Short mmCIF file of N, CA and C in Angstrom, two decimals:
data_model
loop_
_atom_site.label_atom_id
_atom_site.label_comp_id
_atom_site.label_asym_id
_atom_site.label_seq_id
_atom_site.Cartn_x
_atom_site.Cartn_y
_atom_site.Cartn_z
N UNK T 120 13.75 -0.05 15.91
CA UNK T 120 13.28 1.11 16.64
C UNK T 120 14.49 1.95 17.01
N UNK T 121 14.55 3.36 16.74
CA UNK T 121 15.63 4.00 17.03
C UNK T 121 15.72 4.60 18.76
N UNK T 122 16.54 4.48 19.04
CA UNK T 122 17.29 5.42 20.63
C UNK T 122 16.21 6.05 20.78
N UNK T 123 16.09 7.21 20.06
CA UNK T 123 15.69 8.60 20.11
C UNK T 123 13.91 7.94 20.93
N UNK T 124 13.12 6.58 20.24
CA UNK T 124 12.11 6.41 20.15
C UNK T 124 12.08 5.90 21.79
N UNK T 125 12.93 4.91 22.02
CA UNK T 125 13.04 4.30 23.23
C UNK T 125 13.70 5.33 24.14
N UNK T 126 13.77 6.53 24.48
CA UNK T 126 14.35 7.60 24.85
C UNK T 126 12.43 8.55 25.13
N UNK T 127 11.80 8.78 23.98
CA UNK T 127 10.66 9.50 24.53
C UNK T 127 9.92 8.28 25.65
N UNK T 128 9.65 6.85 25.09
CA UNK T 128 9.34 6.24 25.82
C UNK T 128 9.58 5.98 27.47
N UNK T 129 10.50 6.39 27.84
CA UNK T 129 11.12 6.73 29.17
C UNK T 129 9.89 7.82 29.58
N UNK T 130 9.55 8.62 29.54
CA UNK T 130 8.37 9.42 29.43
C UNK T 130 7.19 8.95 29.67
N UNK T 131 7.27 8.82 28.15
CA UNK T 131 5.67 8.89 27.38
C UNK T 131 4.75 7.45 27.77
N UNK T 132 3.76 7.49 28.04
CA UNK T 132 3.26 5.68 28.09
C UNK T 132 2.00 5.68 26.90
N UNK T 133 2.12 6.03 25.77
CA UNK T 133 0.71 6.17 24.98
C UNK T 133 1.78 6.79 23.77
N UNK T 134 1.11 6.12 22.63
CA UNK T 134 1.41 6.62 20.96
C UNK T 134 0.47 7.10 20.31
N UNK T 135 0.34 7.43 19.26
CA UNK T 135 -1.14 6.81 18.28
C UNK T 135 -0.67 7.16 16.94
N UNK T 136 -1.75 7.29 16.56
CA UNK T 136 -1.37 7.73 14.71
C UNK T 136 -2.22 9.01 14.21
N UNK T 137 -2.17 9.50 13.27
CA UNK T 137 -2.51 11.12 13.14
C UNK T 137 -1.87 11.17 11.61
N UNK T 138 -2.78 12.24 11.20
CA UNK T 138 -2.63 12.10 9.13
C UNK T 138 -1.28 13.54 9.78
N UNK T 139 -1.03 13.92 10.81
CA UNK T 139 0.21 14.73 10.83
C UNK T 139 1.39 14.18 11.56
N UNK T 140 1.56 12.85 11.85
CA UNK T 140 2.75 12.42 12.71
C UNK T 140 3.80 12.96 11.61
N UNK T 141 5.14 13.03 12.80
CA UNK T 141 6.16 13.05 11.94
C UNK T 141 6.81 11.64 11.31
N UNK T 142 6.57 10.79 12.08
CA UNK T 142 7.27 9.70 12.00
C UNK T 142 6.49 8.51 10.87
N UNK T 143 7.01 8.58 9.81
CA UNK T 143 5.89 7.67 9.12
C UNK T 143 5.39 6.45 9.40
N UNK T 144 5.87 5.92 10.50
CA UNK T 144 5.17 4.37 10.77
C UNK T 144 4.06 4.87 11.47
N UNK T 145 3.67 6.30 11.91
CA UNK T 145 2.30 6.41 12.75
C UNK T 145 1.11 7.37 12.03
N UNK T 146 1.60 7.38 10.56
CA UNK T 146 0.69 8.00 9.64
C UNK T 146 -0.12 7.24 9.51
N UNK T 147 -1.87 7.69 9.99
CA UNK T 147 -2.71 7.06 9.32
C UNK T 147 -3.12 6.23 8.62
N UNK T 148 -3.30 5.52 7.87
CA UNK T 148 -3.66 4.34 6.75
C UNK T 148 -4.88 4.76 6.13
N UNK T 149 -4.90 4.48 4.93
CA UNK T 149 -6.08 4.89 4.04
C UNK T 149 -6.03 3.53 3.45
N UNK T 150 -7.23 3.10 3.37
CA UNK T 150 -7.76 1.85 2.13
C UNK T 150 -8.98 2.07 0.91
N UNK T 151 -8.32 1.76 -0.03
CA UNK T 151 -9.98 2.15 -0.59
C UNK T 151 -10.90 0.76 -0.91
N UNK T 152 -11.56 0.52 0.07
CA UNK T 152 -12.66 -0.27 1.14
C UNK T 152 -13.59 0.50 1.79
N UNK T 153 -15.17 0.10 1.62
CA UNK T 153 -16.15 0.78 2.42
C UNK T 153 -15.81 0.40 3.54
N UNK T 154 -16.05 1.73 4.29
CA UNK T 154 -15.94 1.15 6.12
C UNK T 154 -16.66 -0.23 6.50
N UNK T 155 -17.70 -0.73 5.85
CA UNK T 155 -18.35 -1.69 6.05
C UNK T 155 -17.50 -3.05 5.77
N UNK T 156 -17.22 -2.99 4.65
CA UNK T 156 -16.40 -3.96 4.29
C UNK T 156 -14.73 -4.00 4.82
N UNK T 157 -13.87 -2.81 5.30
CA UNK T 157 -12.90 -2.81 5.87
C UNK T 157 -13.39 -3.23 7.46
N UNK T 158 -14.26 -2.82 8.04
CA UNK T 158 -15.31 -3.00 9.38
C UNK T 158 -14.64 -4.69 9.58
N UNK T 159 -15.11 -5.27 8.50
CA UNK T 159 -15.42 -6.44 8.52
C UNK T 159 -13.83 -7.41 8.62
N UNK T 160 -13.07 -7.27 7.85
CA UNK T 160 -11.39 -7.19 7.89
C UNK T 160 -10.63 -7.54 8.65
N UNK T 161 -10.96 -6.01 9.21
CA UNK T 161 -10.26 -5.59 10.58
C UNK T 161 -10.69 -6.33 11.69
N UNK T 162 -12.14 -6.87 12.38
CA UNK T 162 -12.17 -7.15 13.23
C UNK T 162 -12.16 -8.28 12.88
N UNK T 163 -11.97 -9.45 11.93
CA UNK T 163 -11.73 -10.38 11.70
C UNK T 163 -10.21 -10.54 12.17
N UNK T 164 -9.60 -10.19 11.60
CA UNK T 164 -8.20 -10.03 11.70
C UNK T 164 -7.47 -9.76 13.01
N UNK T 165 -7.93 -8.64 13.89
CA UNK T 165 -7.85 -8.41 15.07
C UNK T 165 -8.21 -9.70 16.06
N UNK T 166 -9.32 -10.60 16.05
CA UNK T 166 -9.62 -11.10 16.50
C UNK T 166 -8.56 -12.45 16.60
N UNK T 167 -7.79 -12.69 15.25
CA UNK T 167 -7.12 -13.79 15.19
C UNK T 167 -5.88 -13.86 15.89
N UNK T 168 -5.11 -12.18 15.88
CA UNK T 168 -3.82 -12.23 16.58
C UNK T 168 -3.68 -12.91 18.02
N UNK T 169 -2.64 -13.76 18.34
CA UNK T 169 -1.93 -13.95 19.57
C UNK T 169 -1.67 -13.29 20.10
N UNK T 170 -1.99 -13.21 21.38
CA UNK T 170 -1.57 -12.02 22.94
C UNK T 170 -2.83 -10.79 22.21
N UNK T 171 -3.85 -10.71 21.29
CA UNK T 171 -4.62 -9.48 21.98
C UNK T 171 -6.02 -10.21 22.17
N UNK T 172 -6.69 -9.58 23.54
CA UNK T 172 -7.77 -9.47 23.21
C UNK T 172 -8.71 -8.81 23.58
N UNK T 173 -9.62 -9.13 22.46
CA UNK T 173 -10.73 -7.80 21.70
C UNK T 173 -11.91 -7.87 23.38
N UNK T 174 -12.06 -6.81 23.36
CA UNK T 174 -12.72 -5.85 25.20
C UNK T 174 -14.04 -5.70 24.51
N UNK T 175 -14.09 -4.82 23.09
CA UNK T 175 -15.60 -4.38 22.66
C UNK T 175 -15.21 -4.03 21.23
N UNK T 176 -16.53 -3.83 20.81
CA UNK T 176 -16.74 -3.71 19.55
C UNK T 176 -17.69 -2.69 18.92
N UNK T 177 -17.52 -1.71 18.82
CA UNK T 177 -18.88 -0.84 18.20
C UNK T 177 -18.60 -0.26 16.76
N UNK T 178 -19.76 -1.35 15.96
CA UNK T 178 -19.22 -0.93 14.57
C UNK T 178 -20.17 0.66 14.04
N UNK T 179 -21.32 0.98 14.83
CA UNK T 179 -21.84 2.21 14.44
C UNK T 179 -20.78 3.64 14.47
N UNK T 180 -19.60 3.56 15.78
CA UNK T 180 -18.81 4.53 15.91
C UNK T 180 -17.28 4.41 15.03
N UNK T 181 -17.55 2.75 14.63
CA UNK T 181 -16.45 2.22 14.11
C UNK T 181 -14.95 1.99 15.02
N UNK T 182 -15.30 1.75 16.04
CA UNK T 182 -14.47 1.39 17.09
C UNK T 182 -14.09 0.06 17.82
N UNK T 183 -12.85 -0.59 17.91
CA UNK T 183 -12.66 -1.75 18.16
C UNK T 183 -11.31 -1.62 19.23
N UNK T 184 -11.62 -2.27 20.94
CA UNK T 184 -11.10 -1.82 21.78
C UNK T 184 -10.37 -2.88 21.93
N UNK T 185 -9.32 -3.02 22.50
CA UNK T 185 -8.06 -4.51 22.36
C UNK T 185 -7.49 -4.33 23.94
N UNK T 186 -7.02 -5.23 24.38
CA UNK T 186 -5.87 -5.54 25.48
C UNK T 186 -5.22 -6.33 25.40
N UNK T 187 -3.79 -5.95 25.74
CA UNK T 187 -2.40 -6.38 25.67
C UNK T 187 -2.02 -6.64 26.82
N UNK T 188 -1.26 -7.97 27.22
CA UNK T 188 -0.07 -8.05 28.49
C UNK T 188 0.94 -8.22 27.89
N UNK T 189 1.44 -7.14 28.43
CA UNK T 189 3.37 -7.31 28.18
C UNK T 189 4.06 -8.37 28.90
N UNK T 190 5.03 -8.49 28.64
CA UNK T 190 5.85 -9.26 29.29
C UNK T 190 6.63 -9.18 30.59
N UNK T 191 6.63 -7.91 30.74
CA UNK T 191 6.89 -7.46 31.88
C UNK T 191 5.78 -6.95 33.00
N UNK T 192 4.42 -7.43 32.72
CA UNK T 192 2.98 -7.70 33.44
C UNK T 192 2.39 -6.20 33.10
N UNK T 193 2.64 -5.57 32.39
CA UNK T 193 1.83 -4.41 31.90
C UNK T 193 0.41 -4.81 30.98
N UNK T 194 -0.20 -4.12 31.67
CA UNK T 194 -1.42 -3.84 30.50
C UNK T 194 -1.37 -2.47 28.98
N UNK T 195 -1.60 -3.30 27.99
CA UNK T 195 -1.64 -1.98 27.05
C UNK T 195 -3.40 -2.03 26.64
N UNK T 196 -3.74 -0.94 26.80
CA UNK T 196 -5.18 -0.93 26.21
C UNK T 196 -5.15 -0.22 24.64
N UNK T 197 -5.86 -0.42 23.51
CA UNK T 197 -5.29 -0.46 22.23
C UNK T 197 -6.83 0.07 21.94
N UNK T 198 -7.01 1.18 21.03
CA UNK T 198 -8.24 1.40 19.85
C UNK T 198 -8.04 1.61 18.64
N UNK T 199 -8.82 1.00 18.41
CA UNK T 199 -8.36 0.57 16.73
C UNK T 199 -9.72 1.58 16.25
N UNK T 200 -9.50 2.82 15.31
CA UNK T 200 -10.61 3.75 15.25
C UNK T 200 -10.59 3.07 13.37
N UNK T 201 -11.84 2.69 12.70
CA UNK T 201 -12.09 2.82 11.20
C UNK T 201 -13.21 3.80 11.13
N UNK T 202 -12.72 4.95 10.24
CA UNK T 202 -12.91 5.60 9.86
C UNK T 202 -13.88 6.06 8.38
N UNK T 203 -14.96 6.35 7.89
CA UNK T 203 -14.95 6.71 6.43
C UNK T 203 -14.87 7.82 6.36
N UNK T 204 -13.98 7.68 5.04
CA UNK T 204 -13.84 9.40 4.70
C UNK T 204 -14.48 9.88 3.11
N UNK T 205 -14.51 8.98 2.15
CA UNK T 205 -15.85 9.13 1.24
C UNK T 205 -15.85 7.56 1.14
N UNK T 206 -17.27 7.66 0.27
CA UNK T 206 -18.00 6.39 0.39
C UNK T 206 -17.07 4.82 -0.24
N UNK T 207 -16.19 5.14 -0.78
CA UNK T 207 -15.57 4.25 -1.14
C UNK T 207 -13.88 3.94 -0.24
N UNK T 208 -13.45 4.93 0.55
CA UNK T 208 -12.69 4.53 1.30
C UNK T 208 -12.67 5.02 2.64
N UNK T 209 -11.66 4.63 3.30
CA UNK T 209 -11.78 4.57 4.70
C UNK T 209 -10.55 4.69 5.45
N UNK T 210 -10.10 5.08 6.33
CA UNK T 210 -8.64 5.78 7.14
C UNK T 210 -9.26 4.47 8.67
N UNK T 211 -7.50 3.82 8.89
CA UNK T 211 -7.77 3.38 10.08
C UNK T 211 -6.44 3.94 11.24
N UNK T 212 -6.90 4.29 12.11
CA UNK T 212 -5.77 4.61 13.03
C UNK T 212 -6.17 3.77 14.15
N UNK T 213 -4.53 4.32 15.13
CA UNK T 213 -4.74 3.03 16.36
C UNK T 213 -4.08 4.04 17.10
N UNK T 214 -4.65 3.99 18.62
CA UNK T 214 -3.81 4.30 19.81
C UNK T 214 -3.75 3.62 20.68
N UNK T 215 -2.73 3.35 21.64
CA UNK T 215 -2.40 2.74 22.15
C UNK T 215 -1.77 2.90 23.47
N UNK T 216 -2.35 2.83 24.77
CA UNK T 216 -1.73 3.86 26.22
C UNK T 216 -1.55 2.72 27.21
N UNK T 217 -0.30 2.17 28.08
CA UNK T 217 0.03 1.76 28.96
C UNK T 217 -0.77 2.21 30.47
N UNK T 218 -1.29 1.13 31.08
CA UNK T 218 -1.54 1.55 32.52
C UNK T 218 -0.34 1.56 33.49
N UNK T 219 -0.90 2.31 33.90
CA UNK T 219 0.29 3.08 35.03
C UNK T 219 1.21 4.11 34.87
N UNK T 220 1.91 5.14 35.48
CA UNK T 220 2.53 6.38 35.33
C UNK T 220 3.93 6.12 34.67
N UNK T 221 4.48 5.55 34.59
CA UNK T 221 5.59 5.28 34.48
C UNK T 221 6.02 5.29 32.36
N UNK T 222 7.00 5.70 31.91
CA UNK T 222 6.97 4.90 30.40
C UNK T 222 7.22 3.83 30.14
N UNK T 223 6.88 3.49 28.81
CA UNK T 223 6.74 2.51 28.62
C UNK T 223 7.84 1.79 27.78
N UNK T 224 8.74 2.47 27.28
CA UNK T 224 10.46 2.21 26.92
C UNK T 224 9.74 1.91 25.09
N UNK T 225 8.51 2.21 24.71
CA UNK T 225 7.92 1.91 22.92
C UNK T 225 7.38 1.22 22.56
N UNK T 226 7.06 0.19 24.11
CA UNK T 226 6.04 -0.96 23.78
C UNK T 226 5.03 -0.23 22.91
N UNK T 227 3.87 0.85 23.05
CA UNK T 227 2.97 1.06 22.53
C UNK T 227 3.26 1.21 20.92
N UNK T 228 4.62 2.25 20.44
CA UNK T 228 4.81 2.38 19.10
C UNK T 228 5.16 0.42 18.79
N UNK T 229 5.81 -0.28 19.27
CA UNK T 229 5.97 -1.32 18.85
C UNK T 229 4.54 -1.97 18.46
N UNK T 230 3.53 -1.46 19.47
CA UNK T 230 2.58 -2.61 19.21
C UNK T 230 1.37 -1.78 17.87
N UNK T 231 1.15 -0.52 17.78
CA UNK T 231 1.06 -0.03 16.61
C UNK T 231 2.03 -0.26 15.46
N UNK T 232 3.16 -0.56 15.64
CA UNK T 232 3.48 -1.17 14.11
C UNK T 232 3.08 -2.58 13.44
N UNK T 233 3.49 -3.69 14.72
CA UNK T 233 2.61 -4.89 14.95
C UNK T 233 1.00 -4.90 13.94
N UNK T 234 0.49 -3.72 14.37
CA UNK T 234 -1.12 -4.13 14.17
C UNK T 234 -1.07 -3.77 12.73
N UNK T 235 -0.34 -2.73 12.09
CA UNK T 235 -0.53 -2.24 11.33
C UNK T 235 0.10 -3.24 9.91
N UNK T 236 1.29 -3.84 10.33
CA UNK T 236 1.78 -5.19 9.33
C UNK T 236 0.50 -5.77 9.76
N UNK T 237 -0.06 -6.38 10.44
CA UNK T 237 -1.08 -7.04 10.46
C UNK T 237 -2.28 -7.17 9.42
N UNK T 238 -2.18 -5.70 9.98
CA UNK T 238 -3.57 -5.09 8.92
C UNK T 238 -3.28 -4.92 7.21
N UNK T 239 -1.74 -4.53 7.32
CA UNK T 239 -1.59 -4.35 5.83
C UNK T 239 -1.09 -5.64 4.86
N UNK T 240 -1.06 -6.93 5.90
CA UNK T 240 -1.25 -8.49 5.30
C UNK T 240 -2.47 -8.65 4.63
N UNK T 241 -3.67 -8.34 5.44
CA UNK T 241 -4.31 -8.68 4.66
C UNK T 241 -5.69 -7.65 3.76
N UNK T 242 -5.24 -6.29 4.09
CA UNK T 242 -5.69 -5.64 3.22
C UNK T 242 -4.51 -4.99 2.57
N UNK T 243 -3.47 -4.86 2.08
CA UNK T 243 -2.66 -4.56 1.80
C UNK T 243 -2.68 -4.20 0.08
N UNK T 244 -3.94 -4.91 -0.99
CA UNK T 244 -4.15 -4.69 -1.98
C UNK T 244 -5.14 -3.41 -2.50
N UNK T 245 -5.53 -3.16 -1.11
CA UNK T 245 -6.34 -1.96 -0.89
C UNK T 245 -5.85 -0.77 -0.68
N UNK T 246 -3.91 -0.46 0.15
CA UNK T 246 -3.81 0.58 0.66
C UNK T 246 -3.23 1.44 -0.50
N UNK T 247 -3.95 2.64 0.22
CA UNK T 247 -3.74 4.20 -0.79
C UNK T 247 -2.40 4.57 0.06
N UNK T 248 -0.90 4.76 -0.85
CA UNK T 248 0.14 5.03 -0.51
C UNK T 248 -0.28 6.52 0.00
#
């Protein structure tokens, strides 16, 4: 993680991902997987990691809500949005916002990269560069 990142974090307490970030670790993800079948994946997968856990689940909006404790007793609350964008594939993004006013020094970009090796373990034969 560069200065510059742990530098907005002093700030900022919330990241996410967007098909316009500048920074490519928070570009979007595309798979070509029906939302149904990426649906299925993801919250499998989500469900297995150490230190999160899954709050709710709504697969009609395609939304999957997570909580994190830091180590330093913070809460991170995490949404994991799957997306379809035509019938054969699907875009997943994640945001990710610290409670309380203060920043968060990148825990959140840290824990969006986290999810995203995660995710691209095991769909990773699926992702559209």
């Amino acid at each position: 993680m560069s200065l510059k990142r742990t530098l907005v974090g002093l700030f900022r307490s919330f990241d996410g991902t967007s098909d316009r970030a500048k920074d490519p670790a928070l570009k979007t993800r595309y798979y070509n997987l029906s939302k149904d079948k990426a649906w299925d994946e993801v919250s499998s997968t989500l469900k297995k990691i150490p230190g999160y856990r899954v709050l709710h689940e709504v697969q009609s909006v395609g939304e999957i809500i997570l909580e994190k404790k830091t180590g330093f007793g913070r809460t991170l609350d995490i949404t994991v949005s799957v997306l379809n964008t035509t019938p054969v594939r699907c875009a997943i993004d994640i945001y990710s916002a610290s409670r309380g006013s203060l920043g968060d020094l990148g825990a959140n970009y840290r824990v969006i990269q986290r999810l995203y090796q995660s995710l691209d373990k095991k769909l990773g034969k699926f992702k559209v560069d």
